[in-house]
Short mmCIF file of N, CA and C in Angstrom, two decimals:
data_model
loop_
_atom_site.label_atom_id
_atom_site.label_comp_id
_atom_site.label_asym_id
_atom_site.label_seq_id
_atom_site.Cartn_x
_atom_site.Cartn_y
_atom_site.Cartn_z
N UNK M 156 134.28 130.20 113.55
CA UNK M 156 134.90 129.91 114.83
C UNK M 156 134.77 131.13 115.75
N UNK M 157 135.00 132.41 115.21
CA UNK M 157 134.63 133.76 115.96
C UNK M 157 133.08 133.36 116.75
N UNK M 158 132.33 132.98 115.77
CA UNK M 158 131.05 133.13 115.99
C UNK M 158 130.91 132.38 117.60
N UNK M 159 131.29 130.77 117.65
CA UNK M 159 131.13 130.25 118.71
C UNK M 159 132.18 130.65 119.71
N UNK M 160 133.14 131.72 119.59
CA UNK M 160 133.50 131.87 121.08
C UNK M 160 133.13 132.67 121.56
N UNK M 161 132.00 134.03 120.71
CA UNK M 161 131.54 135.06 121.28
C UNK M 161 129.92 134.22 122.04
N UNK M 162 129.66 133.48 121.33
CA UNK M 162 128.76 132.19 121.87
C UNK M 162 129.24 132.18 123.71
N UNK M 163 130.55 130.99 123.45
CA UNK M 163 130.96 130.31 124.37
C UNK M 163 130.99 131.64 125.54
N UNK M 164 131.60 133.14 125.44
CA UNK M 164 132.29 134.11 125.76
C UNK M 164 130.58 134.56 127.04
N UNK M 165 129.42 134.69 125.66
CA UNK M 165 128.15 135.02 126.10
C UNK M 165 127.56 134.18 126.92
N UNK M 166 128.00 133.06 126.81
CA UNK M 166 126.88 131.66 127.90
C UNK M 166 127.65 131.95 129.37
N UNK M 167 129.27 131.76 129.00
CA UNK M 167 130.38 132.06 130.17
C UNK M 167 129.59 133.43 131.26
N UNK M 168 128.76 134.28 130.52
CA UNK M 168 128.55 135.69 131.13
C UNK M 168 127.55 135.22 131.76
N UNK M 169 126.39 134.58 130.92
CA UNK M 169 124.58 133.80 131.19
C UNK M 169 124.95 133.49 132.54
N UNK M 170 125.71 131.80 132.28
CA UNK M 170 125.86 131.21 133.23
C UNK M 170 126.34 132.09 134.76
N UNK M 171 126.91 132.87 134.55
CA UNK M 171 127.28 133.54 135.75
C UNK M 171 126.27 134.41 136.84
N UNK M 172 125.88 134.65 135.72
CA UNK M 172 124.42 135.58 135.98
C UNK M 172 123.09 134.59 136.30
N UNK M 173 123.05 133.16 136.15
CA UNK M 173 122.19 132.56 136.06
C UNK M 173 122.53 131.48 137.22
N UNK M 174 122.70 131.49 137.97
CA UNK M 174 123.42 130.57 139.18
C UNK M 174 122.41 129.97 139.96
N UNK M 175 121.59 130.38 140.03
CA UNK M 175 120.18 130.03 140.37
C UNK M 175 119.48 128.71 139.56
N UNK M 176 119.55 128.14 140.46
CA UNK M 176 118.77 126.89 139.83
C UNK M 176 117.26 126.48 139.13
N UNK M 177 116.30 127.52 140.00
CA UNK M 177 115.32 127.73 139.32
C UNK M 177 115.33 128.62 138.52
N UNK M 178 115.87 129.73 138.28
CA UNK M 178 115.81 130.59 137.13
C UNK M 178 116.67 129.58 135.83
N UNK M 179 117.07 128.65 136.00
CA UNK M 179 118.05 127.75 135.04
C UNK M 179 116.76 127.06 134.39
N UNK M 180 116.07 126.58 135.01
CA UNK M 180 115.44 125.45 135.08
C UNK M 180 113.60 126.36 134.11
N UNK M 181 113.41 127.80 134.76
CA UNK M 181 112.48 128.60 133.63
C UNK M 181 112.81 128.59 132.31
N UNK M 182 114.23 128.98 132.38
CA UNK M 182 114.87 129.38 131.01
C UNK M 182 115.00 128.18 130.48
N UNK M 183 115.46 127.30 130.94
CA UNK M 183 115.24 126.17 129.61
C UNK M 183 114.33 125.16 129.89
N UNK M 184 113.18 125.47 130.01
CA UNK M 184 111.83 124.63 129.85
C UNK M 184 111.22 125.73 128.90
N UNK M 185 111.61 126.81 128.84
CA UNK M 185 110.94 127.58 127.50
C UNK M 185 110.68 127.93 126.04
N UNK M 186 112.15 127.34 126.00
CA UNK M 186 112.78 126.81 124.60
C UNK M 186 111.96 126.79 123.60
N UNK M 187 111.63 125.62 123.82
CA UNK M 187 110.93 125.42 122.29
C UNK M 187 109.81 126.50 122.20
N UNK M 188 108.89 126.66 123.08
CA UNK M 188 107.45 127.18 123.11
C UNK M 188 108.55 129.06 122.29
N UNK M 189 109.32 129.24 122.66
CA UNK M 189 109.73 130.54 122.29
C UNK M 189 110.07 130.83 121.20
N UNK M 190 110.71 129.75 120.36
CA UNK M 190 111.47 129.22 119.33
C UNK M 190 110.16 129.37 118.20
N UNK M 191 108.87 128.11 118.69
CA UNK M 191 107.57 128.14 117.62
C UNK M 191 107.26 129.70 117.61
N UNK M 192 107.04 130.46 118.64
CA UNK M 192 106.44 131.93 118.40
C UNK M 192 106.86 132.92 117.60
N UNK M 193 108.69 132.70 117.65
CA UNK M 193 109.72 133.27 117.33
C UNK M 193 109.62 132.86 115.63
N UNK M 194 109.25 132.25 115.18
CA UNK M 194 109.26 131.13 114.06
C UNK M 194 108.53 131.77 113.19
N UNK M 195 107.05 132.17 114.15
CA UNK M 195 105.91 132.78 112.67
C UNK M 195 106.54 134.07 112.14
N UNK M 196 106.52 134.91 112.78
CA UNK M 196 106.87 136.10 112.47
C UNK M 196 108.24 136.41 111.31
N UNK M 197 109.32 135.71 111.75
CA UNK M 197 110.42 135.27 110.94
C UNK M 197 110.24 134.33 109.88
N UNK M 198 109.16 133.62 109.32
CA UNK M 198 108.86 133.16 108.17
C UNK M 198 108.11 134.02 107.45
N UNK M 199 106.97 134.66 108.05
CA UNK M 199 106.45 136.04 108.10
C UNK M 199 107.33 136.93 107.05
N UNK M 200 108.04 137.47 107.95
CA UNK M 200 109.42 138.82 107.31
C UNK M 200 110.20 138.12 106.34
N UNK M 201 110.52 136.76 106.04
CA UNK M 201 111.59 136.06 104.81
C UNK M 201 111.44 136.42 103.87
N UNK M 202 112.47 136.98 103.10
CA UNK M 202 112.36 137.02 101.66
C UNK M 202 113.64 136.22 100.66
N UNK M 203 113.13 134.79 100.90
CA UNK M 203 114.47 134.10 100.91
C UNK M 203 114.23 134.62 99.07
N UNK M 204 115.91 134.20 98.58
CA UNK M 204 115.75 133.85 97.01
C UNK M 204 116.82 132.58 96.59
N UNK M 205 116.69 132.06 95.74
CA UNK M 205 117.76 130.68 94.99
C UNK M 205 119.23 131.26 95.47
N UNK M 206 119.84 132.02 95.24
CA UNK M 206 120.93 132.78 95.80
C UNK M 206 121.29 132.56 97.17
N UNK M 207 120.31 133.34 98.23
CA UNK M 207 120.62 132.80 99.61
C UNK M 207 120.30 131.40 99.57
N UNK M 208 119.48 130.98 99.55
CA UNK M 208 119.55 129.62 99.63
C UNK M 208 120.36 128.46 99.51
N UNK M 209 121.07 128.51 98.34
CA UNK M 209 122.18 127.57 97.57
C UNK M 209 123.38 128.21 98.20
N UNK M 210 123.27 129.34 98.57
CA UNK M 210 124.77 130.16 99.24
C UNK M 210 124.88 129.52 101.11
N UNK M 211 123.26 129.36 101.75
CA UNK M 211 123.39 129.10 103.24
C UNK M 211 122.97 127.53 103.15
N UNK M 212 122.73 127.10 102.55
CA UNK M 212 122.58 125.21 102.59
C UNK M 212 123.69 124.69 103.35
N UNK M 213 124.37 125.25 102.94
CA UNK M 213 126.01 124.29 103.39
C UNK M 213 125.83 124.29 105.07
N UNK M 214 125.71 125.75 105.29
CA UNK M 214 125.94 125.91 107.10
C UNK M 214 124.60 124.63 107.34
N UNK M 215 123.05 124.85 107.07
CA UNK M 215 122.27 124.29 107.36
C UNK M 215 122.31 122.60 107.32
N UNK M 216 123.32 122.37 106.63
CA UNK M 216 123.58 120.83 106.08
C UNK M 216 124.41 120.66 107.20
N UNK M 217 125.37 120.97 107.62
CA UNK M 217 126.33 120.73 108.69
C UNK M 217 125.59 121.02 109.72
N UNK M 218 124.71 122.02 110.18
CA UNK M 218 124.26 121.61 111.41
C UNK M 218 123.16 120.10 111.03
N UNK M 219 122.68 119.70 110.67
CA UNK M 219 122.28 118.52 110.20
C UNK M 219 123.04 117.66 110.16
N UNK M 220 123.88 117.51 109.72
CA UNK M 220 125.12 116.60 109.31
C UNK M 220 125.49 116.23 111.00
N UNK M 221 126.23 116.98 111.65
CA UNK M 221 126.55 117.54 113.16
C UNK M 221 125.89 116.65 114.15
N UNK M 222 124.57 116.70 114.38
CA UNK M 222 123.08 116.50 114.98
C UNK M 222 123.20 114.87 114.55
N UNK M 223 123.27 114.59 113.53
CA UNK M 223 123.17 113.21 113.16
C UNK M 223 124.09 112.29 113.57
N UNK M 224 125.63 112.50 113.79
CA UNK M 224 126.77 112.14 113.81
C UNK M 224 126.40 112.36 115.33
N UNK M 225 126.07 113.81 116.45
CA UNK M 225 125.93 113.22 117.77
C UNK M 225 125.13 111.89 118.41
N UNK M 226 124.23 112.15 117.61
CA UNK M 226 122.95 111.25 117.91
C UNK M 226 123.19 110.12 117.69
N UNK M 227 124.00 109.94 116.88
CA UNK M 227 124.44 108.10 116.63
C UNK M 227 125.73 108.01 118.07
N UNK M 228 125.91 108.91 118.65
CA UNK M 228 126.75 108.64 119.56
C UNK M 228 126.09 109.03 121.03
N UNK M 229 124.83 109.28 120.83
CA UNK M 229 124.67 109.38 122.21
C UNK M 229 123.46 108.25 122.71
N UNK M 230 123.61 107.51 124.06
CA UNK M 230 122.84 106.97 124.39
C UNK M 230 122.65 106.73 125.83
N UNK M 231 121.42 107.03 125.98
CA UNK M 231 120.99 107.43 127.34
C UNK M 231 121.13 106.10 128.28
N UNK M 232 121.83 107.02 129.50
CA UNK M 232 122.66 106.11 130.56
C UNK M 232 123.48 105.95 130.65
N UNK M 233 124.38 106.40 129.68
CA UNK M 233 125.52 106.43 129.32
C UNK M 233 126.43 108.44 128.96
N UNK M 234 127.55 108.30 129.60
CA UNK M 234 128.10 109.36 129.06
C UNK M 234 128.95 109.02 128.06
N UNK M 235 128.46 109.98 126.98
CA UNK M 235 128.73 110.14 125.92
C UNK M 235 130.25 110.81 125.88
N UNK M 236 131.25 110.34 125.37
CA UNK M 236 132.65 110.63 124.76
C UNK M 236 133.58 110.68 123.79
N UNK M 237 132.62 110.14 122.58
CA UNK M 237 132.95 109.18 121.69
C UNK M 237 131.98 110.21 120.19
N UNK M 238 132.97 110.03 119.64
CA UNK M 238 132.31 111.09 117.89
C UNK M 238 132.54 112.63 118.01
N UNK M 239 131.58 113.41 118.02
CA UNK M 239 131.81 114.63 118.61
C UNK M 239 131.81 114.90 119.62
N UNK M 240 131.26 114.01 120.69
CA UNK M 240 131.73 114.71 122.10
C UNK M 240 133.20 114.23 122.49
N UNK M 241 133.56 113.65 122.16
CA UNK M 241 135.31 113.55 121.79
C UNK M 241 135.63 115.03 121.84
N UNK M 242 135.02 116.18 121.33
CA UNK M 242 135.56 117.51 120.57
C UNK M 242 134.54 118.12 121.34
N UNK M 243 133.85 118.39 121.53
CA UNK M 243 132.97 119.14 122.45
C UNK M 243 131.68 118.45 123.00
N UNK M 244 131.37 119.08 124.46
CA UNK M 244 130.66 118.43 124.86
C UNK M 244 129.30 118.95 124.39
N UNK M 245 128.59 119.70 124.01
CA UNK M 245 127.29 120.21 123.36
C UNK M 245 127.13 119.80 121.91
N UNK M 246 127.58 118.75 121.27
CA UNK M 246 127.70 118.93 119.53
C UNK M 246 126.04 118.98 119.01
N UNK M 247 124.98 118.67 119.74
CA UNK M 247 123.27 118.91 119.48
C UNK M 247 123.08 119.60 119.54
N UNK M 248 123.60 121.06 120.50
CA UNK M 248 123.41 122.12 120.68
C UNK M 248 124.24 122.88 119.28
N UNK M 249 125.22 122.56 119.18
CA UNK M 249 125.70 123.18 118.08
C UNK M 249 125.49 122.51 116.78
N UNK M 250 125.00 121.87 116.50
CA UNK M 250 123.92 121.49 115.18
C UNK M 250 123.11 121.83 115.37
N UNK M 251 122.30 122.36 116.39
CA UNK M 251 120.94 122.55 116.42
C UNK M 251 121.10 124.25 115.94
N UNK M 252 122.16 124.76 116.36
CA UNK M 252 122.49 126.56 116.24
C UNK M 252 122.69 126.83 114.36
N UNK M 253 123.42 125.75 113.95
CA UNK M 253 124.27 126.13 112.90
C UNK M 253 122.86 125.99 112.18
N UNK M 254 121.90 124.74 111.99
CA UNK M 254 121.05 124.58 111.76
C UNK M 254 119.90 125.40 111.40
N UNK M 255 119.56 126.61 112.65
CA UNK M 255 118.86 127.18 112.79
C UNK M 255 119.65 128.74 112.27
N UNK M 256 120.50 128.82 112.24
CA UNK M 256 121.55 130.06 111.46
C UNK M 256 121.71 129.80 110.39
N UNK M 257 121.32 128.85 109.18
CA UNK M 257 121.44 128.45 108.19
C UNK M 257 120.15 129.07 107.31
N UNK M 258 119.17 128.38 108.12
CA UNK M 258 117.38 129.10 108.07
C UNK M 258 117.74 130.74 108.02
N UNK M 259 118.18 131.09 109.09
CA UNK M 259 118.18 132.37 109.63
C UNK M 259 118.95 133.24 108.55
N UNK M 260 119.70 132.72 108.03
CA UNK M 260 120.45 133.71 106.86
C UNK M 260 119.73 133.53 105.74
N UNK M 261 119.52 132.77 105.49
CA UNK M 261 117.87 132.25 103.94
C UNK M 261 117.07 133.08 103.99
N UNK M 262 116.84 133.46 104.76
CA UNK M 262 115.58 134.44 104.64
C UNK M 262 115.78 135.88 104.03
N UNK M 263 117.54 136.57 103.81
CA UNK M 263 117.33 137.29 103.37
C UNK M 263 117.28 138.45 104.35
N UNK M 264 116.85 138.87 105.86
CA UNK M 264 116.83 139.59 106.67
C UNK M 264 117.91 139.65 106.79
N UNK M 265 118.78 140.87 107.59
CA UNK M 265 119.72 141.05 108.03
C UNK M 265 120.01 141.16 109.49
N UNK M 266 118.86 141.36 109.75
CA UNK M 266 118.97 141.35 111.35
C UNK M 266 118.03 140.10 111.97
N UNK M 267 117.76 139.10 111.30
CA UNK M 267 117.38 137.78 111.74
C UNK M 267 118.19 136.65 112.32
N UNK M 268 119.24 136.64 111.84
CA UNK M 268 120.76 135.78 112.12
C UNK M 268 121.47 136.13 113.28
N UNK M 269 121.61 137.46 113.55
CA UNK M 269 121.82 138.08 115.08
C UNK M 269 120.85 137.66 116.06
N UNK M 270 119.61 137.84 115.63
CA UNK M 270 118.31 137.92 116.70
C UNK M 270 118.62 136.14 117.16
N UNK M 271 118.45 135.14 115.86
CA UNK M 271 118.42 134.01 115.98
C UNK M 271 119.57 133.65 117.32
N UNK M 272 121.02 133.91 116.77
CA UNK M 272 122.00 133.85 117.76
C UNK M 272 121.89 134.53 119.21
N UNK M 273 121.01 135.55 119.55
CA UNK M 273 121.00 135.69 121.07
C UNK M 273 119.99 135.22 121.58
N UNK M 274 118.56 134.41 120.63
CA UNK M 274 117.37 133.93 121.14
C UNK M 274 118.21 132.71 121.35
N UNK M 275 118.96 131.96 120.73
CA UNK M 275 119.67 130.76 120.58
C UNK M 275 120.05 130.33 121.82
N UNK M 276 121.39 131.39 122.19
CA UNK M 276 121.94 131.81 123.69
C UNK M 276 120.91 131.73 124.75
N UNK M 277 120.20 132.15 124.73
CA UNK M 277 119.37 132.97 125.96
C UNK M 277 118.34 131.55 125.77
N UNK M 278 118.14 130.43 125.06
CA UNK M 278 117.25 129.59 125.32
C UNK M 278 118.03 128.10 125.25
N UNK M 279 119.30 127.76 124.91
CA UNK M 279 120.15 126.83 125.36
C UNK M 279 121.10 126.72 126.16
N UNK M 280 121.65 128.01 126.41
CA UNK M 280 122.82 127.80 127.87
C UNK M 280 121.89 127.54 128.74
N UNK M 281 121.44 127.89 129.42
CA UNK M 281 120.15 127.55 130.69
C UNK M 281 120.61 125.66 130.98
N UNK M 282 120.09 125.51 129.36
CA UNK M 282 119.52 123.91 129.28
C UNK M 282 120.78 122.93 129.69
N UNK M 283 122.35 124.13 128.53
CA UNK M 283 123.44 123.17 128.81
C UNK M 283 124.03 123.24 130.27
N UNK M 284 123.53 124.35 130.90
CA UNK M 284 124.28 124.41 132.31
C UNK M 284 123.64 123.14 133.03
N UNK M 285 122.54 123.69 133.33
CA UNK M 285 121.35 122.19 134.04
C UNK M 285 122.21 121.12 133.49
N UNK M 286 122.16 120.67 132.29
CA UNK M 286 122.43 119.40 131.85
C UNK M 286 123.95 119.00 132.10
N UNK M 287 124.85 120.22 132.57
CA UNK M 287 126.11 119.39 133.12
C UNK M 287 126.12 119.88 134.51
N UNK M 288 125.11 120.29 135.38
CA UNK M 288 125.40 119.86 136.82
C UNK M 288 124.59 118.85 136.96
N UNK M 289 123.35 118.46 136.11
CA UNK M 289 123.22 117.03 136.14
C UNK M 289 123.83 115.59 136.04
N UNK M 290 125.07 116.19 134.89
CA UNK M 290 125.57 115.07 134.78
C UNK M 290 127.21 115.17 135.33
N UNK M 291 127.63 116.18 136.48
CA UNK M 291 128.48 115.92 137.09
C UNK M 291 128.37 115.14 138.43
N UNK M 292 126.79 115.43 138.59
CA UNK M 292 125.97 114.86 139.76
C UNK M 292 126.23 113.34 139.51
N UNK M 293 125.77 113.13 138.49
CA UNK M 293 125.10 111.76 137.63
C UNK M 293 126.58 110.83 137.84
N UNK M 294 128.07 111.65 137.15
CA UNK M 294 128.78 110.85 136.95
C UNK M 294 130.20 110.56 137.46
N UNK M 295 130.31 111.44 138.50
CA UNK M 295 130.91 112.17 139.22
C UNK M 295 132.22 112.66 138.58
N UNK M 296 133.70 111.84 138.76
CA UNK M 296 134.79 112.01 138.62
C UNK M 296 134.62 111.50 137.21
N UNK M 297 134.41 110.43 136.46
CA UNK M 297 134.45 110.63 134.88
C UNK M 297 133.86 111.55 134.54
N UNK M 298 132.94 112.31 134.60
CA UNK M 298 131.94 113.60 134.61
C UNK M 298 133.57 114.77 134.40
N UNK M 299 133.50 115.07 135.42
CA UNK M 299 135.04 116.02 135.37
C UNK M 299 136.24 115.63 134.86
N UNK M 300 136.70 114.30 134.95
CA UNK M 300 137.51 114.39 133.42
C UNK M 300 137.36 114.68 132.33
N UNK M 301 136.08 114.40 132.05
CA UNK M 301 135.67 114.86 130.72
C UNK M 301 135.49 115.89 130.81
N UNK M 302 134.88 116.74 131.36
CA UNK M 302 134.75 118.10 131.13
C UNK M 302 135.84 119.17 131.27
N UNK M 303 136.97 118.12 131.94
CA UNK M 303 138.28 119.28 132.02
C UNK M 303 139.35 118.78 130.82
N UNK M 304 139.26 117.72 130.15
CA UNK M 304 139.69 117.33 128.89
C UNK M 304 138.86 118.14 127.31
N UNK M 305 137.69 117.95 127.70
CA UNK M 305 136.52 118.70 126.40
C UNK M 305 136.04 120.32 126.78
N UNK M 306 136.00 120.71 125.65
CA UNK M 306 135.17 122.10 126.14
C UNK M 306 133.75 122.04 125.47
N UNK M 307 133.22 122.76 126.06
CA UNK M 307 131.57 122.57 126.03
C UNK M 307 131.16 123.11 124.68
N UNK M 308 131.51 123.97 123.84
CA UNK M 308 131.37 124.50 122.25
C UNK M 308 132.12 124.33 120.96
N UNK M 309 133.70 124.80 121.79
CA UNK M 309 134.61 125.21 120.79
C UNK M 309 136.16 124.04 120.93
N UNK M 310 135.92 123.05 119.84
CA UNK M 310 137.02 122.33 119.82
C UNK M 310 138.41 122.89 120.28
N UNK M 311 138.94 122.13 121.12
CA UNK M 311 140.80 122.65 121.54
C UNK M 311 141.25 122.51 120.06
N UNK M 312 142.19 123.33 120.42
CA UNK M 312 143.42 123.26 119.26
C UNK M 312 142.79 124.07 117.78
N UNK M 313 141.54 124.18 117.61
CA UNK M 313 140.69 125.17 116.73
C UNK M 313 141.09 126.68 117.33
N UNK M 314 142.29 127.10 116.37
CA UNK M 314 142.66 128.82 116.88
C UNK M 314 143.06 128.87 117.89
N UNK M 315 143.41 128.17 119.01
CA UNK M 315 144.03 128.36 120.62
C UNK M 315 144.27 127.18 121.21
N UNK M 316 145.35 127.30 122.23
CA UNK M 316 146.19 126.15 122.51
C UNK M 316 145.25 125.23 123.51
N UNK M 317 145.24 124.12 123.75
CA UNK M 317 144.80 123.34 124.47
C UNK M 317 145.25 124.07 125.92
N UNK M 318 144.51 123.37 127.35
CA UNK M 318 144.81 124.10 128.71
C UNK M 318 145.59 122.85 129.39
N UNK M 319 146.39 122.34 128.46
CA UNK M 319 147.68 121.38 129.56
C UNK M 319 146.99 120.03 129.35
N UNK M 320 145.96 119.79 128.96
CA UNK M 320 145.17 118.41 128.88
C UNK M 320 145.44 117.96 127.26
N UNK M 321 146.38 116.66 127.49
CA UNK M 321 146.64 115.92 126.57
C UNK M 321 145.79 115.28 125.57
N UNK M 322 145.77 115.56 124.45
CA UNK M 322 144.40 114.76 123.34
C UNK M 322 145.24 113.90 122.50
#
């Protein structure tokens, strides 16, 4: 839970710094292409063993697990409210992190799991900002209920009090 509010804490900073619509719009059309490059080298340096492996499955299973459970709840044209976005509004983004931090500790590096988490940052806030002034655009006033009822990472009531909005 530390992990995603220094997350939430770091995008809060991105986003601020990133206000610009086309610089939003570089940064997350780059994603993936950064991610494959990012990929060789870090399979490259792995020195996973049975140990890490059987020890980081679990995180990697839950972001899997996560990803699967959004995806049965999301469907395009529709805003999604229902499963995990009930609890946060990014739950793909955060299966897709835990997912890729699961890998990232397997390998055995120590400084791969950090790197992973600020390449992570620096190539999905972009995407989630775009994707909710799109869809405040998109949906207007249900758009902002939801988003002033849900928080975008870190479930309410997980370690800190809800902000006056009834669940």
């Amino acid at each position: 839970i530390g992990l995603l509010y220094a997350i939430n804490t770091a995008g809060a900073i991105a986003g601020a710094l990133m206000a610009n619509d086309r610089v939003l719009h570089l940064l997350s059309r780059w994603r993936v292409e950064a991610a494959t490059l990012a990929a060789v080298p870090a399979l490259a340096l792995a020195h996973p063993n049975r140990h890490a492996i059987v020890a980081y499955l679990p995180v990697l299973m839950a972001g899997i697990a996560l990803r699967i459970w959004a995806r049965g709840h999301f469907e395009r044209g529709r805003l999604a409210t229902t499963g995990p976005y009930a609890l946060v509004r990014h739950p793909l983004y955060i299966g897709s992190f835990f997912l890729g931090l699961g890998v990232a500790l397997m390998t055995g590096r120590p400084l791969l799991p950090p790197a992973f988490a600020g390449a992570f940052i620096a190539m999905y806030w972009p995407k989630a900002l775009r994707e909710e002034t799109w869809q405040r655009k998109r949906w207007g006033a249900d758009w902002e209920r939801f988003a002033a009822a849900v928080d975008p990472l870190v479930p309410r009531g997980l370690g800190r009090q809800a902000s006056g909005h009834g669940r």
